[in-house]
mmCIF file of C-alpha atoms in Angstrom:
data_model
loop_
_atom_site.group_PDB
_atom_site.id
_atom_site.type_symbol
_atom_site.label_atom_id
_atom_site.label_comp_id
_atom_site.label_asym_id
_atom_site.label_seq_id
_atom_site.Cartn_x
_atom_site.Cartn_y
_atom_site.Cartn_z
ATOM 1 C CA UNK A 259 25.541 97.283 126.913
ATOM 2 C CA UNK A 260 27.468 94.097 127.743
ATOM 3 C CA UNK A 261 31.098 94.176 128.364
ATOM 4 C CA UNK A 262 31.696 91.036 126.781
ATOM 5 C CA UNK A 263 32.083 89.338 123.632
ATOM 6 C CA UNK A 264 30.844 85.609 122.949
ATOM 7 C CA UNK A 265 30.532 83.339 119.802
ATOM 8 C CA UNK A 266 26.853 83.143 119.208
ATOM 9 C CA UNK A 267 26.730 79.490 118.286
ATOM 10 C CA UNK A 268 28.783 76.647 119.048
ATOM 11 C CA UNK A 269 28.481 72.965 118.895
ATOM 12 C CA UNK A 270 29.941 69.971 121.013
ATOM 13 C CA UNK A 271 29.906 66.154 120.694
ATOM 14 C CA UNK A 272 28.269 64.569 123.584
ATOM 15 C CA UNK A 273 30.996 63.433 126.216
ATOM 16 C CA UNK A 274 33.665 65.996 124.901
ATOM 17 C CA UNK A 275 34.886 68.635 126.312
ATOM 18 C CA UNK A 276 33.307 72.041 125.583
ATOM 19 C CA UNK A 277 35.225 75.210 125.644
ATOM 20 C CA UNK A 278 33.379 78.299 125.357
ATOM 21 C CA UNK A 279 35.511 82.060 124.911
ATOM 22 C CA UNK A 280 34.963 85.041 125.827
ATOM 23 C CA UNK A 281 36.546 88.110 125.582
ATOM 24 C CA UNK A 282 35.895 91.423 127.978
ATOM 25 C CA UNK A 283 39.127 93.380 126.806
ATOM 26 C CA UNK A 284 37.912 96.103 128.974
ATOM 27 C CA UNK A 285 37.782 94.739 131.865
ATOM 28 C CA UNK A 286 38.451 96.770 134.948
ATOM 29 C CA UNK A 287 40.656 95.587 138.492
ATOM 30 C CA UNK A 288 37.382 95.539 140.564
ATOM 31 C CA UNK A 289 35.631 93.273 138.155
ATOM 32 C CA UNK A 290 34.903 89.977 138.612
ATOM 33 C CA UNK A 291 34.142 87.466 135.433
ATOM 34 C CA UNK A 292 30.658 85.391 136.031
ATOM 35 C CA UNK A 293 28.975 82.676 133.945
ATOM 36 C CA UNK A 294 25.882 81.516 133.311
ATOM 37 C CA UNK A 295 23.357 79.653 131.319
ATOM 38 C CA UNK A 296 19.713 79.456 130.127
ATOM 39 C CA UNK A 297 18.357 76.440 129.828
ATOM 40 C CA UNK A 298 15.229 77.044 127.256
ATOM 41 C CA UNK A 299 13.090 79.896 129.555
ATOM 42 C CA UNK A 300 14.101 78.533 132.960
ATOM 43 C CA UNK A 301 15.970 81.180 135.210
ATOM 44 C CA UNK A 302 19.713 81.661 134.320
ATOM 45 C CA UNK A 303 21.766 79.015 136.552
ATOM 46 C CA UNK A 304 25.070 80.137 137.939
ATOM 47 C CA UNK A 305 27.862 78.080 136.846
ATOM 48 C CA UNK A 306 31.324 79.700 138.368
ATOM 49 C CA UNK A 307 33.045 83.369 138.797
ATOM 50 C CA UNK A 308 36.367 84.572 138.984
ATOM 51 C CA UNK A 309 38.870 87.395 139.697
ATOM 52 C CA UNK A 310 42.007 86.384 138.173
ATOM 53 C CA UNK A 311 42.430 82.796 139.460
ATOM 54 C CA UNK A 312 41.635 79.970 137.097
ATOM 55 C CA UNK A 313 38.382 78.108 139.082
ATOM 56 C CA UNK A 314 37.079 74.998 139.306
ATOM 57 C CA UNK A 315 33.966 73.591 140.903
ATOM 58 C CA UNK A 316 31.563 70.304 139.861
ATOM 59 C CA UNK A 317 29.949 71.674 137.268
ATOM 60 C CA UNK A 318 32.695 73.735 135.036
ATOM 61 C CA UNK A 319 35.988 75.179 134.968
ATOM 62 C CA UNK A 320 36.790 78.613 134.715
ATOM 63 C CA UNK A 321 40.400 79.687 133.135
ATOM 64 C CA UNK A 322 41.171 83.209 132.796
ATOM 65 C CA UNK A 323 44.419 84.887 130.753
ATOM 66 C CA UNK A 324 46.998 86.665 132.666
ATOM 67 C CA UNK A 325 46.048 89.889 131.032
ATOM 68 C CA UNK A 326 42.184 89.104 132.393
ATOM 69 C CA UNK A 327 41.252 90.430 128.607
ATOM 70 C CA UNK A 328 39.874 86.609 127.982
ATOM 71 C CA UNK A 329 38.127 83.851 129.424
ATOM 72 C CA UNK A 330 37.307 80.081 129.098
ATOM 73 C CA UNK A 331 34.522 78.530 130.349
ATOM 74 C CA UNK A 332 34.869 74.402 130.029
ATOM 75 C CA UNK A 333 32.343 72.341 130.340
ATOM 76 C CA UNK A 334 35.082 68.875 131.172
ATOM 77 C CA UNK A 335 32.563 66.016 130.316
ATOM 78 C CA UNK A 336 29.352 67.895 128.023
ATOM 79 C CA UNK A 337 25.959 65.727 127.910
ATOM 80 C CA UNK A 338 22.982 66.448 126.228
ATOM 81 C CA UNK A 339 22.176 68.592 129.248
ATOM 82 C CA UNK A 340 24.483 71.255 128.656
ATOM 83 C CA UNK A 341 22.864 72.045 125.681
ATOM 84 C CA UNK A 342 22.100 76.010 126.466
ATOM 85 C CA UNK A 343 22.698 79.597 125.913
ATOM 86 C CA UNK A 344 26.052 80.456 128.112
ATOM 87 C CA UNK A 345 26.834 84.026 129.387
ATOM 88 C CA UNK A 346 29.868 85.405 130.341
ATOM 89 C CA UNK A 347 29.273 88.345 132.500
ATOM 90 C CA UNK A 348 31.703 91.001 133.829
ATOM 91 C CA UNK A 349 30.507 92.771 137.204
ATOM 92 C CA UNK A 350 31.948 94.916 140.326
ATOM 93 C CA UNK A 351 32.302 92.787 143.085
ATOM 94 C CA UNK A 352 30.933 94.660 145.746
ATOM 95 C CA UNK A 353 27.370 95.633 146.728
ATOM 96 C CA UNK A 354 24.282 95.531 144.619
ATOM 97 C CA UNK A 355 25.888 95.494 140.926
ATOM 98 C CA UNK A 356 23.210 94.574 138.389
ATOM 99 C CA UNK A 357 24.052 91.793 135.741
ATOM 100 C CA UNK A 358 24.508 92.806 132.482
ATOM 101 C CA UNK A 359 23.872 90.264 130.002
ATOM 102 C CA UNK A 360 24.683 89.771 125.925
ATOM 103 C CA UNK A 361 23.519 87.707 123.703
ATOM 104 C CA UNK A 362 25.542 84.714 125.081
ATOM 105 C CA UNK A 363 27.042 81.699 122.696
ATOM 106 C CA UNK A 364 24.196 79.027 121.976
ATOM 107 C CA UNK A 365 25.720 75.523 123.147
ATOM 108 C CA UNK A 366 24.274 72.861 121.359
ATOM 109 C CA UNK A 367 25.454 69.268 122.461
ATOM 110 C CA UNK A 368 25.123 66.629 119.354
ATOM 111 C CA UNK A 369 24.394 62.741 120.256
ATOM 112 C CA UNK B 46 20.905 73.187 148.305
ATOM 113 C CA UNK B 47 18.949 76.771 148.776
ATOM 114 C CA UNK B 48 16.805 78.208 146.388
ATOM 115 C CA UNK B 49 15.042 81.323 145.196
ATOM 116 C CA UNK B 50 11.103 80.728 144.621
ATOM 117 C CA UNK B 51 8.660 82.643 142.641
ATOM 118 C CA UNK B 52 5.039 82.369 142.570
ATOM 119 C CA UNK B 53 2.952 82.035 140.357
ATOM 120 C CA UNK B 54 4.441 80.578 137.490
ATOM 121 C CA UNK B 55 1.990 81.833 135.035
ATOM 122 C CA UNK B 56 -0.196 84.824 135.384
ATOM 123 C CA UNK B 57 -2.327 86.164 133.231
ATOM 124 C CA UNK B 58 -3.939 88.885 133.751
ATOM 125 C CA UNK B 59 -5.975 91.682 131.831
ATOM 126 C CA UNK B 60 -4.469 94.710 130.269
ATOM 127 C CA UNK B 61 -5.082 97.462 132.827
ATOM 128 C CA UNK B 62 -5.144 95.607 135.743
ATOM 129 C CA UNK B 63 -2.369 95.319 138.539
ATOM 130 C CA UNK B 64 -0.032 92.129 139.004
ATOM 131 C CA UNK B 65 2.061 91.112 142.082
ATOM 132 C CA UNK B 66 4.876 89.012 141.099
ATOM 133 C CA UNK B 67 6.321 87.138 144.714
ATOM 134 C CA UNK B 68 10.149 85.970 145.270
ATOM 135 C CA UNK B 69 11.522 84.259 148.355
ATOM 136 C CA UNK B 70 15.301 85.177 148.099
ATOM 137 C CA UNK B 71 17.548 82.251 149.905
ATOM 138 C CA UNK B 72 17.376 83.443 153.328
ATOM 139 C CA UNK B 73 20.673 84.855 154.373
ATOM 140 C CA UNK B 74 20.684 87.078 151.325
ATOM 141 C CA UNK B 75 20.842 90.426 151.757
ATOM 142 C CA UNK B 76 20.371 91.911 147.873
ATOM 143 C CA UNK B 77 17.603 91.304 145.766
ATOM 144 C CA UNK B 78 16.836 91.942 142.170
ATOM 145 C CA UNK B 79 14.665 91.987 139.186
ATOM 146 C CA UNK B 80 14.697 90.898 135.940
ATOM 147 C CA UNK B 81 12.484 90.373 133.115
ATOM 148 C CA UNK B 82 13.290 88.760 129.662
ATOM 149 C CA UNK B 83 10.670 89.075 126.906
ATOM 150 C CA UNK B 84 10.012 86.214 124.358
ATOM 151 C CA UNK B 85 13.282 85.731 122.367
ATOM 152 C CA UNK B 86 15.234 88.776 123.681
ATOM 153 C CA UNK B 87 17.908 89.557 126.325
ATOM 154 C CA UNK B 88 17.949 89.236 130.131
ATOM 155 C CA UNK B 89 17.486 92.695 131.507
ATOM 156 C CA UNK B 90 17.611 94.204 134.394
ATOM 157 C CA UNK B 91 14.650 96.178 136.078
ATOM 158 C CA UNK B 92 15.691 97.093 139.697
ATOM 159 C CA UNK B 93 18.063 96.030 142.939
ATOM 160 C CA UNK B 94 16.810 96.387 146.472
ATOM 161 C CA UNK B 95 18.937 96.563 149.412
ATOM 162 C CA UNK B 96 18.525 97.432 153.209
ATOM 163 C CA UNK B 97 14.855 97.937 152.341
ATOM 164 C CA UNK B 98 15.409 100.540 149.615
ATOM 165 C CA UNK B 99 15.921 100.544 145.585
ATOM 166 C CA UNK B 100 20.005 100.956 144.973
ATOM 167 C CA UNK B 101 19.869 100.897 141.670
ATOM 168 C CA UNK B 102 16.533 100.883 138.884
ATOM 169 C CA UNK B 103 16.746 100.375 135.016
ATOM 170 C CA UNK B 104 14.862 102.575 132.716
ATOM 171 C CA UNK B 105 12.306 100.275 132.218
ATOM 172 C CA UNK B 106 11.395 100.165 135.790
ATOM 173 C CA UNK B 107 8.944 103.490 135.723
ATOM 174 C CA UNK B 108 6.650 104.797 137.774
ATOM 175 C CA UNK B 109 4.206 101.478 137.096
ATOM 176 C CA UNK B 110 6.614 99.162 138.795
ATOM 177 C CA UNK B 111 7.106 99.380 142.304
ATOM 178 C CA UNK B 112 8.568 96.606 144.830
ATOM 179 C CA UNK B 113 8.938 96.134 148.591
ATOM 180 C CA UNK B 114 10.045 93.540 150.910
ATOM 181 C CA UNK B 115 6.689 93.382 153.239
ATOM 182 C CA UNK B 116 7.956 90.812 155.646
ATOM 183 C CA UNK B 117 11.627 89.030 156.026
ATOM 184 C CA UNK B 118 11.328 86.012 153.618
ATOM 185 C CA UNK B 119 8.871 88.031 150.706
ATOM 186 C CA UNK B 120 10.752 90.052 147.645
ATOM 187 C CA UNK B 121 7.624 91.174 145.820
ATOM 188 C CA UNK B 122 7.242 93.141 142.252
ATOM 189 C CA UNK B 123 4.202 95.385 141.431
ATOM 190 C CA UNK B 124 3.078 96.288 138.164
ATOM 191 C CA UNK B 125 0.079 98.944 138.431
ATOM 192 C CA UNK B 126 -1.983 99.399 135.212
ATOM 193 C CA UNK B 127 -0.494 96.270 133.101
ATOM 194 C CA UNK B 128 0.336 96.918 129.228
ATOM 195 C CA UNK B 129 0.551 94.355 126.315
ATOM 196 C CA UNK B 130 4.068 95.043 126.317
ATOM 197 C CA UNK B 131 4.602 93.899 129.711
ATOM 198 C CA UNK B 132 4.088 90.233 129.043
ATOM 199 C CA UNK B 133 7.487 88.674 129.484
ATOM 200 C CA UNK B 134 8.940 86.612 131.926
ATOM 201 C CA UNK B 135 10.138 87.811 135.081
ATOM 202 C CA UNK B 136 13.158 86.732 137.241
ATOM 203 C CA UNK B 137 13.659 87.362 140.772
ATOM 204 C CA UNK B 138 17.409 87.122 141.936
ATOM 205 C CA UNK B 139 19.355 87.372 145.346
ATOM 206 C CA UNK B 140 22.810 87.132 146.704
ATOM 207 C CA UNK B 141 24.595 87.470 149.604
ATOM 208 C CA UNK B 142 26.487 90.616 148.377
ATOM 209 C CA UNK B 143 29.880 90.380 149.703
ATOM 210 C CA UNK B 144 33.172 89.236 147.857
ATOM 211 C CA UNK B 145 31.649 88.605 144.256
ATOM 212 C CA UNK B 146 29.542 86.548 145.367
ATOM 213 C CA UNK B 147 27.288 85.740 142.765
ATOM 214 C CA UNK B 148 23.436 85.895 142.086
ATOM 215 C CA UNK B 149 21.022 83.006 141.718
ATOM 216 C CA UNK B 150 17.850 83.464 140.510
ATOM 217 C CA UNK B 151 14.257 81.870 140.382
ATOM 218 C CA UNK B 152 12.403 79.681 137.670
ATOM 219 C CA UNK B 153 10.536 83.000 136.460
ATOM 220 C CA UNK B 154 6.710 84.037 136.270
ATOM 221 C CA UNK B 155 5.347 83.723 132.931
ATOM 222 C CA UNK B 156 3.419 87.451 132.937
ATOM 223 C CA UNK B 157 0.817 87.534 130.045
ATOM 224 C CA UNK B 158 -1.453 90.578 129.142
ATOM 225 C CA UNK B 159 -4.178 90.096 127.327
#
């Protein structure tokens, strides 16, 4: 089962910032926190990972709570693009760890 | 930017008969991976591969499925004796293994038994 704990549904005005939560309250030391998304049947796209450093690349930023119980995935700018299904994913950081993933929270980005 | 490819993107193929679903991993990856997610359910995982053998398989990956890296570039999935309940699509992923980094993953093939 999943580790992790997302809204299943949320919704965004276009050019807003989206801000998708998660919570993996379990989380162990060794465990890093990944996203990514679905874009109707393609393959999930990787958007940005973590240990316990808030991240930040071009497509997303990634800010996660001291206690690493919670995590924020924000989308800075959304478009009609981003429109999605988002999964946070907790996973070991070494070797061949599988990806475990939930149900994720259905972005939906309104004109 | 570097990619992982799967061909075909649709197969369909006869219940009974045997599929081979191909992956080229981005090339300096070392760990490769299978998923499959059937029409309007989950991601799941089927099996990882690493240093030419299987680290880690799901339950669904039985004695049907079977996969092998024939060459250095190929990451290929075998389904002997195809069921209905096969038809899903089917995502090869690789990474480079070290330090978190993460896993990117193919467009899918569209399986379909018929």
């Amino acid at each position: 089962d999943a580790k992790t704990t997302q809204p299943p549904s949320m919704d965004c005005a276009e050019g807003r910032a989206a801000n998708l939560p998660c919570n993996h309250s379990t989380i162990s030391g060794n465990e890093y926190v990944y996203w990514y998304r679905q874009i109707h049947s393609q393959g999930p796209q990787y958007i940005i990972h973590g240990l316990k450093n808030n991240e930040t690349n071009e497509m997303a930023s990634l800010i996660i709570t001291e206690d690493r119980k919670s995590s924020t995935l924000i989308l800075p700018h959304a478009t009609l693009r981003d429109t999605a299904v988002y999964y946070c994913i907790v996973r070991e950081y070494q070797g061949a760890q599988k990806l475990v993933f939930g149900q994720g929270t259905r972005l939906t980005i309104n004109p | 930017e570097p990619e992982v490819t799967q061909t075909p993107s649709h197969q369909v193929t006869q219940m009974g008969q045997e599929v081979i679903l191909r992956c080229v991993p981005i090339s300096n990856h070392l760990y490769f991976y299978w998923y499959r997610q059937i029409l309007g359910q989950k991601v799941e995982f089927l099996v990882s591969f690493y240093n030419n053998e299987i680290s880690e398989k799901s339950e669904i990956f039985d004695d049907q499925f079977s996969v092998e890296r024939p060459d250095g570039s190929n990451f290929t999935l075998k389904i002997r004796s195809t069921k209905l309940e096969d038809s899903a699509m089917y995502f090869c992923a690789s990474s480079a293994g070290q330090g978190g980094q993460p896993q990117h993953f193919g467009d899918g093939t569209r399986l379909s038994i018929l």
